[in-house]
XYZ file of N, CA and C in Angstrom:
741
model
N -8.389 -8.344 -91.177
C -7.435 -8.536 -90.298
C -7.856 -8.190 -88.886
N -7.690 -8.925 -87.964
C -8.081 -8.718 -86.603
C -6.971 -8.150 -85.834
N -7.279 -7.055 -85.264
C -6.150 -6.495 -84.313
C -6.240 -6.728 -82.757
N -5.278 -7.270 -82.506
C -5.459 -7.755 -80.936
C -4.831 -6.601 -80.054
N -5.825 -6.169 -79.236
C -5.493 -5.079 -78.466
C -4.401 -5.405 -77.357
N -3.425 -4.477 -77.136
C -2.152 -5.028 -76.356
C -2.679 -4.474 -74.850
N -1.865 -5.364 -74.003
C -2.078 -5.303 -72.687
C -1.757 -3.705 -72.200
N -2.426 -3.081 -71.185
C -1.963 -1.844 -70.875
C -1.156 -2.045 -69.965
N 0.103 -1.098 -69.861
C 1.073 -1.209 -69.187
C 0.905 -1.136 -67.770
N 1.232 -1.947 -66.819
C 0.835 -1.765 -65.353
C 1.917 -1.081 -64.729
N 1.644 0.142 -64.075
C 2.677 1.014 -63.515
C 2.995 0.281 -61.990
N 4.315 0.515 -61.656
C 4.712 0.045 -60.411
C 3.942 0.827 -59.387
N 3.504 0.397 -58.341
C 3.133 0.964 -57.165
C 4.307 1.601 -56.357
N 3.966 2.958 -56.019
C 5.076 3.564 -55.259
C 5.262 2.939 -53.986
N 6.578 2.812 -53.681
C 6.846 1.998 -52.500
C 6.490 2.894 -51.210
N 5.849 2.091 -50.147
C 5.441 2.674 -48.905
C 6.590 2.784 -47.960
N 7.040 3.912 -47.780
C 8.253 3.948 -46.628
C 7.863 3.491 -45.300
N 8.338 2.575 -44.598
C 8.113 2.241 -43.325
C 8.737 3.181 -42.368
N 7.965 3.824 -41.532
C 8.543 4.544 -40.288
C 9.161 3.694 -39.494
N 10.291 3.771 -39.077
C 10.994 3.014 -38.187
C 10.374 3.172 -36.663
N 10.074 2.283 -35.918
C 9.533 2.391 -34.511
C 10.585 3.070 -33.703
N 10.017 4.038 -32.859
C 11.068 4.616 -31.717
C 9.971 5.298 -30.681
N 10.546 5.891 -29.747
C 9.907 6.502 -28.742
C 9.137 7.699 -29.301
N 7.895 7.989 -28.785
C 7.124 9.009 -29.181
C 8.005 10.334 -29.176
N 7.880 11.153 -30.501
C 8.630 12.247 -30.869
C 8.189 13.425 -30.139
N 8.747 14.491 -30.057
C 8.422 15.763 -29.539
C 7.270 16.245 -30.532
N 6.156 16.951 -30.091
C 5.059 17.561 -30.841
C 4.638 18.855 -30.165
N 3.849 19.441 -30.882
C 3.296 20.749 -30.213
C 2.432 20.612 -28.790
N 2.547 21.254 -27.951
C 2.047 20.953 -26.643
C 0.410 20.725 -26.730
N -0.315 19.944 -26.155
C -1.637 19.693 -25.821
C -2.160 20.497 -24.970
N -3.587 20.614 -24.969
C -4.170 21.172 -23.810
C -4.565 19.964 -23.008
N -4.868 20.540 -21.729
C -4.993 19.566 -20.611
C -6.256 18.744 -20.794
N -7.052 18.868 -21.625
C -8.181 18.164 -21.946
C -7.655 16.860 -22.618
N -6.744 16.734 -23.116
C -5.992 15.684 -23.752
C -5.928 14.354 -22.749
N -5.702 14.716 -21.445
C -5.684 13.885 -20.329
C -7.181 13.514 -19.926
N -8.055 13.786 -20.245
C -9.378 13.589 -19.776
C -9.589 12.088 -19.421
N -9.173 11.523 -20.667
C -9.621 10.039 -20.914
C -8.468 9.242 -20.595
N -7.385 9.743 -19.773
C -6.340 8.784 -19.407
C -6.445 8.268 -18.012
N -6.041 7.046 -17.884
C -5.906 6.104 -16.791
C -4.357 6.108 -16.478
N -4.031 6.862 -15.431
C -2.620 6.687 -14.905
C -2.355 5.550 -14.149
N -1.416 4.593 -14.540
C -1.409 3.408 -13.662
C 0.221 3.309 -13.034
N 0.220 2.933 -11.835
C 1.740 3.205 -11.377
C 1.666 2.837 -9.921
N 2.948 3.398 -9.482
C 3.057 3.035 -7.917
C 3.155 4.424 -7.241
N 4.094 4.748 -6.223
C 4.187 5.747 -5.531
C 4.656 6.969 -6.298
N 5.369 6.718 -7.305
C 6.031 7.819 -8.119
C 4.752 8.382 -9.120
N 3.849 7.512 -9.217
C 2.820 8.299 -10.138
C 1.632 8.992 -9.112
N 1.570 8.421 -8.079
C 0.928 8.981 -6.913
C 1.464 10.432 -6.859
N 2.741 10.622 -6.612
C 3.491 11.751 -6.480
C 3.113 12.702 -7.631
N 2.911 12.303 -8.737
C 2.609 12.873 -10.175
C 1.100 13.510 -9.681
N 0.204 12.790 -9.294
C -0.968 13.271 -8.905
C -1.287 14.384 -8.096
N -0.256 14.261 -7.021
C -0.341 15.186 -5.947
C 0.394 16.499 -6.336
N 1.493 16.558 -7.140
C 2.443 17.699 -7.266
C 2.443 18.018 -8.784
N 2.065 17.434 -9.809
C 2.220 17.844 -11.162
C 1.237 19.230 -11.333
N 0.127 19.412 -10.603
C -0.695 20.466 -11.047
C -1.857 19.976 -11.926
N -1.890 18.787 -12.549
C -2.699 18.301 -13.550
C -3.972 17.727 -12.653
N -5.138 18.289 -13.019
C -6.409 17.919 -12.516
C -7.148 16.978 -13.233
N -6.491 16.375 -14.195
C -7.670 15.665 -15.221
C -6.941 14.168 -15.156
N -7.845 13.315 -15.672
C -7.471 12.093 -15.626
C -7.854 11.207 -14.377
N -7.644 9.844 -14.620
C -8.150 9.089 -13.354
C -6.716 8.231 -13.002
N -6.508 8.069 -11.800
C -5.335 7.618 -11.115
C -5.662 6.387 -10.389
N -4.727 5.353 -10.923
C -4.605 3.954 -10.266
C -3.236 3.609 -9.790
N -3.001 3.949 -8.656
C -1.477 3.865 -8.283
C -1.556 3.326 -6.759
N -0.737 2.482 -6.593
C -0.729 1.699 -5.291
C 0.852 1.682 -4.813
N 1.139 2.469 -3.733
C 2.460 2.330 -3.151
C 3.013 0.929 -3.052
N 4.132 0.766 -3.468
C 4.907 -0.445 -3.655
C 4.522 -1.447 -4.639
N 3.554 -1.039 -5.655
C 2.919 -1.942 -6.714
C 4.089 -2.425 -7.552
N 3.962 -3.493 -7.975
C 4.659 -4.102 -9.178
C 3.928 -4.720 -10.285
N 4.632 -5.080 -11.309
C 4.199 -5.464 -12.650
C 3.401 -7.049 -12.224
N 3.864 -7.601 -11.395
C 3.315 -9.033 -10.833
C 2.071 -8.679 -10.009
N 2.280 -7.683 -8.895
C 1.104 -7.473 -7.973
C -0.129 -6.816 -8.719
N 0.258 -6.127 -9.628
C -0.905 -5.413 -10.515
C -2.018 -6.472 -10.918
N -1.586 -7.618 -11.154
C -2.526 -8.503 -11.647
C -3.053 -9.923 -10.442
N -1.903 -9.975 -9.673
C -2.049 -11.178 -8.858
C -2.501 -10.854 -7.260
N -2.111 -9.744 -6.852
C -2.631 -9.154 -5.432
C -3.830 -8.276 -5.453
N -4.735 -8.364 -4.479
C -5.919 -7.497 -4.378
C -5.461 -6.145 -3.697
N -4.893 -5.128 -4.109
C -4.354 -3.930 -3.513
C -5.180 -2.903 -3.650
N -6.065 -2.858 -4.425
C -6.899 -1.621 -4.813
C -8.298 -1.893 -4.019
N -8.587 -0.761 -3.165
C -9.880 -0.694 -2.338
C -10.899 -0.010 -3.217
N -11.950 -0.548 -3.223
C -13.095 0.120 -4.190
C -13.937 0.965 -3.121
N -14.810 1.675 -3.797
C -15.515 2.736 -2.858
C -16.403 1.856 -1.932
N -16.833 0.954 -2.138
C -17.566 -0.059 -1.274
C -16.738 -0.879 -0.320
N -15.413 -0.757 -0.398
C -14.533 -1.409 0.599
C -14.011 -2.624 0.092
N -14.482 -3.184 -1.100
C -14.085 -4.509 -1.849
C -12.483 -4.216 -2.223
N -11.759 -5.253 -1.884
C -10.263 -5.325 -2.416
C -10.442 -6.058 -3.729
N -9.683 -5.525 -4.610
C -9.511 -6.180 -5.894
C -8.257 -5.744 -6.427
N -7.795 -6.408 -7.545
C -6.358 -6.148 -8.123
C -6.400 -4.595 -8.824
N -5.217 -4.217 -8.830
C -5.239 -2.889 -9.682
C -5.496 -3.027 -11.078
N -5.252 -4.285 -11.813
C -5.755 -4.535 -13.172
C -7.231 -4.734 -13.392
N -7.873 -5.309 -12.348
C -9.378 -5.275 -12.317
C -9.971 -3.895 -12.207
N -9.216 -3.102 -11.344
C -9.828 -1.717 -11.289
C -9.626 -0.764 -12.517
N -8.530 -1.020 -13.243
C -8.467 -0.376 -14.586
C -9.461 -0.894 -15.557
N -9.826 -2.355 -15.247
C -10.624 -2.929 -16.177
C -12.083 -2.218 -16.342
N -12.460 -1.721 -15.190
C -13.759 -1.240 -14.843
C -13.665 0.109 -15.442
N -12.807 0.767 -15.496
C -12.544 2.123 -16.085
C -12.825 2.591 -17.388
N -13.434 3.684 -17.571
C -13.600 4.019 -19.115
C -12.569 5.080 -19.555
N -11.732 4.596 -20.290
C -10.490 5.250 -20.761
C -10.129 4.940 -22.068
N -9.660 6.019 -22.828
C -9.081 6.029 -24.045
C -7.634 5.809 -24.188
N -6.760 6.179 -23.143
C -5.464 6.152 -22.986
C -5.003 5.525 -21.706
N -4.105 4.799 -21.697
C -3.463 4.223 -20.426
C -2.232 4.338 -20.401
N -1.727 5.354 -19.332
C -0.240 5.621 -19.032
C 0.366 4.842 -18.101
N 1.359 3.997 -18.311
C 1.695 2.970 -17.417
C 3.327 3.287 -16.922
N 3.558 3.390 -15.648
C 4.869 3.451 -15.280
C 4.945 2.402 -14.068
N 5.558 1.534 -14.190
C 5.851 0.414 -13.093
C 7.311 -0.232 -13.321
N 7.958 -0.458 -12.098
C 9.409 -1.071 -12.388
C 10.228 -0.822 -11.184
N 9.968 0.464 -10.472
C 11.219 0.755 -9.493
C 11.036 -0.156 -8.163
N 9.962 -0.814 -8.008
C 9.809 -1.742 -6.844
C 10.437 -3.091 -7.228
N 10.521 -3.328 -8.823
C 11.158 -4.531 -9.015
C 12.655 -4.799 -9.245
N 13.512 -3.593 -9.110
C 14.801 -3.487 -9.311
C 15.635 -4.489 -8.802
N 15.064 -4.954 -7.481
C 15.937 -5.992 -6.754
C 15.646 -7.627 -7.485
N 14.904 -7.737 -8.298
C 14.328 -8.962 -8.745
C 15.739 -9.239 -9.445
N 15.894 -10.793 -9.613
C 17.105 -11.361 -10.206
C 17.043 -11.060 -11.662
N 18.123 -10.657 -12.404
C 18.060 -10.467 -13.794
C 16.894 -9.606 -14.383
N 16.529 -9.782 -15.664
C 15.419 -8.952 -16.277
C 14.231 -10.024 -16.771
N 14.424 -11.201 -16.851
C 13.557 -12.297 -17.272
C 12.418 -12.464 -16.663
N 12.416 -12.186 -15.228
C 11.190 -12.555 -14.604
C 10.339 -11.135 -14.642
N 11.120 -9.895 -14.779
C 10.273 -8.763 -14.788
C 9.672 -8.599 -16.323
N 10.521 -9.107 -17.234
C 9.657 -9.123 -18.542
C 8.486 -9.819 -18.733
N 8.541 -11.117 -18.114
C 7.543 -11.979 -18.188
C 6.166 -11.266 -17.372
N 6.220 -10.815 -16.301
C 5.149 -10.197 -15.585
C 4.729 -8.879 -16.498
N 5.739 -8.244 -16.904
C 5.342 -6.869 -17.511
C 4.554 -7.301 -18.727
N 5.056 -8.197 -19.600
C 4.120 -8.683 -20.759
C 2.859 -9.243 -20.451
N 2.837 -9.802 -19.369
C 1.529 -10.258 -18.813
C 0.560 -9.445 -18.447
N 1.014 -8.231 -17.894
C 0.084 -7.062 -17.669
C -0.176 -6.310 -18.910
N 0.516 -6.355 -19.644
C 0.346 -5.558 -21.038
C -0.794 -6.282 -21.860
N -0.708 -7.584 -21.912
C -1.722 -8.351 -22.518
C -3.051 -8.262 -21.817
N -3.226 -8.000 -20.367
C -4.461 -8.005 -19.752
C -4.836 -6.606 -19.959
N -4.081 -5.544 -20.083
C -4.514 -4.183 -20.354
C -5.144 -4.055 -21.698
N -4.548 -4.835 -22.724
C -4.890 -4.858 -23.936
C -6.353 -5.722 -24.284
N -6.485 -6.552 -23.553
C -7.793 -7.475 -23.575
C -8.871 -6.604 -22.744
N -8.598 -6.139 -21.679
C -9.518 -5.220 -21.078
C -10.019 -4.007 -21.949
N -8.948 -3.369 -22.597
C -9.267 -2.195 -23.307
C -8.568 -2.230 -24.718
N -9.236 -2.819 -25.472
C -8.688 -3.218 -26.904
C -8.588 -1.818 -27.730
N -9.358 -0.783 -27.539
C -9.449 0.224 -28.361
C -8.495 1.436 -27.661
N -7.998 1.183 -26.716
C -7.220 2.241 -25.885
C -5.789 2.394 -26.489
N -5.225 3.445 -26.328
C -3.643 3.598 -26.580
C -3.044 3.319 -25.319
N -2.101 2.336 -25.320
C -1.195 2.134 -24.077
C -0.135 2.757 -24.178
N 0.200 3.434 -23.142
C 1.499 4.263 -23.330
C 2.248 3.963 -22.248
N 3.542 3.315 -22.418
C 4.528 2.945 -21.407
C 5.558 4.188 -21.110
N 5.537 4.420 -20.034
C 6.654 5.555 -19.744
C 7.811 5.016 -19.046
N 9.107 5.582 -19.550
C 10.142 5.112 -19.011
C 10.355 5.393 -17.579
N 10.989 4.521 -16.978
C 11.339 4.719 -15.360
C 12.294 5.819 -15.170
N 11.995 6.787 -14.420
C 12.596 7.849 -13.960
C 13.948 7.525 -13.170
N 15.207 8.179 -13.435
C 16.399 8.039 -12.731
C 16.253 8.378 -11.308
N 17.475 7.957 -10.654
C 17.406 8.280 -9.239
C 18.638 9.195 -9.079
N 18.720 9.791 -7.973
C 19.882 10.728 -7.596
C 21.130 10.193 -7.604
N 22.140 11.113 -7.782
C 23.343 10.424 -7.810
C 23.803 9.974 -6.420
N 23.348 10.559 -5.235
C 23.574 10.224 -3.972
C 22.818 8.659 -3.918
N 21.672 8.493 -4.288
C 21.030 7.200 -4.220
C 21.864 6.133 -5.047
N 22.191 6.611 -6.164
C 22.819 5.824 -6.956
C 24.238 5.262 -6.334
N 24.854 5.934 -5.699
C 26.071 5.675 -4.979
C 26.075 4.829 -3.938
N 24.918 4.579 -3.273
C 24.587 3.733 -1.910
C 24.938 2.322 -2.219
N 25.007 1.922 -3.377
C 25.445 0.562 -3.713
C 24.259 -0.418 -3.744
N 22.919 -0.161 -3.495
C 21.894 -0.775 -3.532
C 21.304 -1.187 -4.910
N 20.367 -2.170 -4.858
C 19.607 -2.359 -6.280
C 18.857 -1.240 -6.894
N 18.538 -0.216 -5.999
C 17.875 0.906 -6.740
C 19.041 1.935 -7.266
N 19.365 1.630 -8.483
C 20.327 2.441 -9.003
C 20.130 2.615 -10.568
N 20.836 3.468 -11.170
C 20.412 3.879 -12.635
C 20.824 2.798 -13.601
N 21.753 2.122 -13.410
C 22.277 0.981 -14.342
C 20.911 -0.102 -14.336
N 20.303 -0.333 -13.260
C 19.439 -1.184 -13.274
C 18.081 -0.619 -13.963
N 18.034 0.726 -13.677
C 16.807 1.242 -14.176
C 16.896 1.470 -15.815
N 18.050 1.663 -16.225
C 18.417 1.588 -17.812
C 18.109 0.116 -18.276
N 18.454 -0.796 -17.561
C 18.141 -2.102 -18.209
C 16.668 -2.477 -18.083
N 15.962 -2.013 -17.118
C 14.475 -1.987 -17.210
C 13.758 -1.267 -18.305
N 14.321 -0.115 -18.523
C 13.740 0.533 -19.437
C 14.085 0.053 -20.951
N 14.986 -0.726 -20.998
C 15.367 -1.461 -22.291
C 14.415 -2.454 -22.514
N 14.031 -3.086 -21.408
C 12.872 -4.206 -21.508
C 11.519 -3.437 -21.982
N 11.255 -2.331 -21.166
C 10.017 -1.807 -21.416
C 9.922 -1.292 -23.205
N 11.126 -0.926 -23.563
C 11.111 -0.342 -25.063
C 10.973 -1.498 -25.912
N 11.498 -2.719 -25.615
C 11.447 -3.863 -26.329
C 9.776 -4.394 -26.200
N 9.177 -4.390 -25.067
C 7.800 -4.901 -25.001
C 6.983 -3.898 -25.648
N 7.128 -2.539 -25.675
C 6.329 -1.749 -26.438
C 6.355 -1.911 -27.839
N 7.530 -2.180 -28.514
C 7.678 -2.376 -29.864
C 6.891 -3.741 -30.380
N 7.094 -4.756 -29.380
C 6.682 -5.987 -29.742
C 5.029 -6.261 -29.494
N 4.575 -5.400 -28.686
C 3.099 -5.430 -28.271
C 2.427 -4.224 -28.632
N 2.878 -3.381 -29.903
C 2.187 -2.221 -30.407
C 1.869 -1.087 -29.457
N 2.475 -0.785 -28.483
C 2.247 0.256 -27.381
C 3.214 1.274 -27.744
N 2.813 2.430 -27.292
C 3.767 3.762 -27.584
C 4.592 3.776 -26.212
N 5.723 4.211 -26.503
C 6.858 4.613 -25.476
C 7.303 5.962 -25.330
N 6.936 6.634 -24.418
C 7.372 8.029 -23.926
C 8.594 7.768 -23.090
N 9.455 8.536 -23.430
C 10.892 8.551 -22.475
C 10.666 9.550 -21.699
N 9.971 9.576 -20.714
C 9.824 10.623 -19.580
C 11.105 10.781 -18.667
N 11.872 9.834 -18.724
C 13.017 9.948 -18.113
C 13.899 11.272 -18.700
N 13.639 11.369 -19.902
C 14.530 12.308 -20.596
C 14.200 13.977 -19.879
N 13.045 13.974 -19.300
C 12.664 15.268 -18.904
C 13.512 15.555 -17.338
N 13.900 14.600 -16.813
C 14.561 14.873 -15.542
C 15.903 14.178 -15.316
N 16.518 14.016 -16.411
C 18.037 13.516 -16.441
C 18.861 14.498 -16.399
N 19.781 14.391 -15.532
C 21.057 15.515 -15.521
C 21.924 15.154 -16.559
N 22.962 16.102 -16.793
C 24.198 15.586 -17.543
C 24.846 14.528 -17.178
N 24.847 14.037 -15.832
C 25.469 13.084 -15.178
C 24.731 11.835 -15.260
N 23.496 11.785 -15.960
C 22.741 10.651 -16.005
C 21.787 10.413 -14.795
N 21.853 11.284 -13.818
C 21.141 11.020 -12.721
C 19.842 12.061 -12.400
N 19.088 11.757 -11.494
C 18.025 12.656 -11.247
C 18.682 13.934 -10.437
N 18.491 15.167 -10.940
C 19.120 16.313 -10.145
C 18.352 16.435 -8.663
N 19.176 16.555 -7.739
C 18.819 16.691 -6.417
C 17.638 17.641 -5.984
N 17.655 18.680 -6.878
C 16.506 19.688 -6.827
C 15.210 19.562 -7.266
N 15.067 18.233 -7.990
C 13.894 17.511 -8.501
C 13.290 16.629 -7.620
N 13.927 16.386 -6.420
C 13.486 14.949 -5.700
C 13.484 15.459 -4.135
N 12.578 14.719 -3.472
C 12.581 14.621 -1.966
C 13.683 13.905 -1.385
N 13.727 12.660 -1.840
C 14.531 11.768 -1.240
C 15.471 10.923 -2.189
N 15.646 11.427 -3.332
C 16.374 10.748 -4.548
C 15.982 9.890 -5.246
N 14.631 9.674 -4.999
C 13.765 8.721 -5.686
C 12.414 9.281 -6.290
N 11.779 9.726 -5.427
C 10.386 10.399 -5.622
C 10.467 11.912 -6.066
N 9.899 12.266 -6.918
C 9.944 13.526 -7.533
C 9.113 14.642 -6.600
N 9.488 15.971 -6.695
C 8.916 16.804 -5.774
C 7.912 17.730 -6.704
N 7.591 18.934 -6.286
C 6.635 19.495 -7.239
C 7.454 19.829 -8.614
N 8.550 20.480 -8.387
C 9.312 21.114 -9.604
C 9.474 19.676 -10.524
N 9.792 18.485 -10.156
C 10.062 17.419 -10.902
C 8.960 17.033 -11.567
N 7.744 16.963 -10.802
C 6.556 16.607 -11.405
C 5.938 17.474 -12.463
N 6.240 18.755 -12.486
C 5.957 19.618 -13.494
C 6.780 19.469 -14.606
N 8.054 19.188 -14.559
C 8.845 18.759 -15.695
C 8.165 17.635 -16.550
N 8.007 16.641 -15.624
C 7.371 15.351 -16.178
C 6.002 15.628 -16.765
N 5.201 16.540 -16.193
C 3.927 16.972 -17.111
C 4.138 17.524 -18.318
N 5.089 18.463 -18.448
C 5.403 19.466 -19.495
C 5.996 18.326 -20.521
N 6.653 17.169 -20.116
C 7.338 16.436 -21.191
C 5.978 15.637 -21.852
N 4.982 15.310 -20.912
C 3.853 14.459 -21.441
C 2.992 15.385 -22.410
N 2.754 16.534 -22.050
C 2.188 17.641 -22.978
C 2.861 17.753 -24.129
N 4.105 17.808 -24.381
C 4.789 17.820 -25.709
C 5.453 16.369 -26.411
N 4.783 15.343 -25.906
C 4.926 13.879 -26.358
C 3.679 13.170 -26.484
N 2.658 13.917 -26.976
C 1.300 13.104 -26.995
C 1.219 11.946 -28.001
N 0.053 11.228 -27.990
C -0.077 10.108 -28.648
C -1.214 10.179 -29.463
N -1.252 9.392 -30.708
C -2.691 9.289 -31.271
C -3.331 10.321 -31.949
N -4.470 10.178 -32.470
C -5.169 11.162 -33.032
C -5.722 12.245 -31.960
N -6.121 11.565 -30.785
C -6.541 12.617 -29.754
C -5.825 13.782 -29.590
N -4.525 13.940 -29.711
C -3.794 15.074 -29.469
C -4.235 16.220 -30.585
N -4.546 15.875 -31.613
C -4.931 16.937 -32.622
C -6.335 17.347 -32.233
N -7.202 16.443 -32.028
C -8.481 16.803 -31.700
C -8.781 17.674 -30.527
N -7.874 17.416 -29.178
C -8.000 18.177 -28.006
C -7.281 19.467 -28.217
N -6.532 19.734 -28.998
C -5.874 21.087 -29.052
C -6.854 22.155 -29.137
N -8.021 22.023 -29.585
C -9.107 23.118 -29.625
C -10.404 22.861 -29.534
N -10.603 21.709 -28.679
C -12.024 21.489 -28.353
C -12.071 20.866 -26.833
N -13.363 20.411 -26.650
C -13.705 19.759 -25.365
C -13.537 18.487 -25.358
N -12.981 17.847 -24.361
C -12.854 16.330 -24.195
C -13.818 15.847 -23.456
N -13.879 14.431 -23.441
C -15.083 13.643 -22.575
C -14.942 13.813 -21.220
N -16.016 13.829 -20.703
C -15.964 14.074 -19.006
C -15.223 12.956 -18.586
N -14.529 13.363 -17.568
C -13.351 12.360 -16.825
C -14.138 11.536 -15.880
N -13.533 10.385 -15.727
C -14.234 9.332 -14.846
C -14.391 9.959 -13.410
N -15.367 9.628 -12.739
C -15.782 10.122 -11.389
C -15.113 9.441 -10.480
N -13.867 9.388 -10.289
C -13.140 8.462 -8.916
C -12.366 9.464 -8.049
N -12.415 10.690 -8.233
C -11.949 11.928 -7.389
C -10.489 11.619 -7.179
N -10.022 11.186 -8.466
C -8.477 11.032 -8.196
C -8.084 9.900 -7.105
N -8.784 8.772 -6.977
C -8.689 7.717 -5.922
C -7.182 7.214 -6.176
N -6.529 7.009 -4.989
C -5.346 6.155 -5.260
C -5.518 5.365 -3.826
N -4.583 4.050 -4.068
C -4.778 3.059 -2.819
C -3.299 3.183 -2.348
N -3.249 2.832 -0.967
C -1.937 2.471 -0.300
C -1.899 0.919 0.330
N -0.589 0.431 0.062
C -0.447 -0.732 0.574
C -0.184 -0.687 1.946
N -0.796 -1.569 2.737
C -0.539 -1.649 4.230
C 0.750 -2.489 4.658
N 1.340 -3.110 3.669
C 2.435 -3.698 3.995
C 3.580 -3.795 2.975
């Protein structure tokens, strides 16, 4: 009599639990070498961070008055040989492993949020094409002071919250990290405390130090674990260059 072997019983694969997307959570503080391969991209607020945070690492690409549209469309960046190129072109030529982006305050007067969303997504695509292996980190827009908020202009915290919602959605849709830096400098009233700002919009030294501390404790990628105890790569030799718009 021929005995037909039975099929082995297949065990069900354990279900892999999906981690829901959300802002980068708090973590152990990293060493400043974590920022060696960071390209900081932004406007005058990022320039203030360069000047007052005390961080002497990373490369800065910031232009006063810059927007998500002008970053790709206008030649606002002056190279060492005097050539004018776009901010996106300048970042494209940089050697970086992480791109920390904060833009949006100069766009608060734009109609609605759809125009902003379109230009912001275009900028993210450009950064991803130029640096496919880099971590792209979107930082939330910082609030303004209560005094500024009460002026009744388009530079107000309601608009900032709306733009931050757009940035969060774009971060999730485009596989970017989102660091809620606003959390570090928002008071109980939802505004920027006056002691952290020069003018209700731009952060002073105390504000920029809180901003930096938040970035240290909300790091991204495997690099945070590697840099806690080791040397990072040599920073790009741009001497912390920033550009200023003449108009």
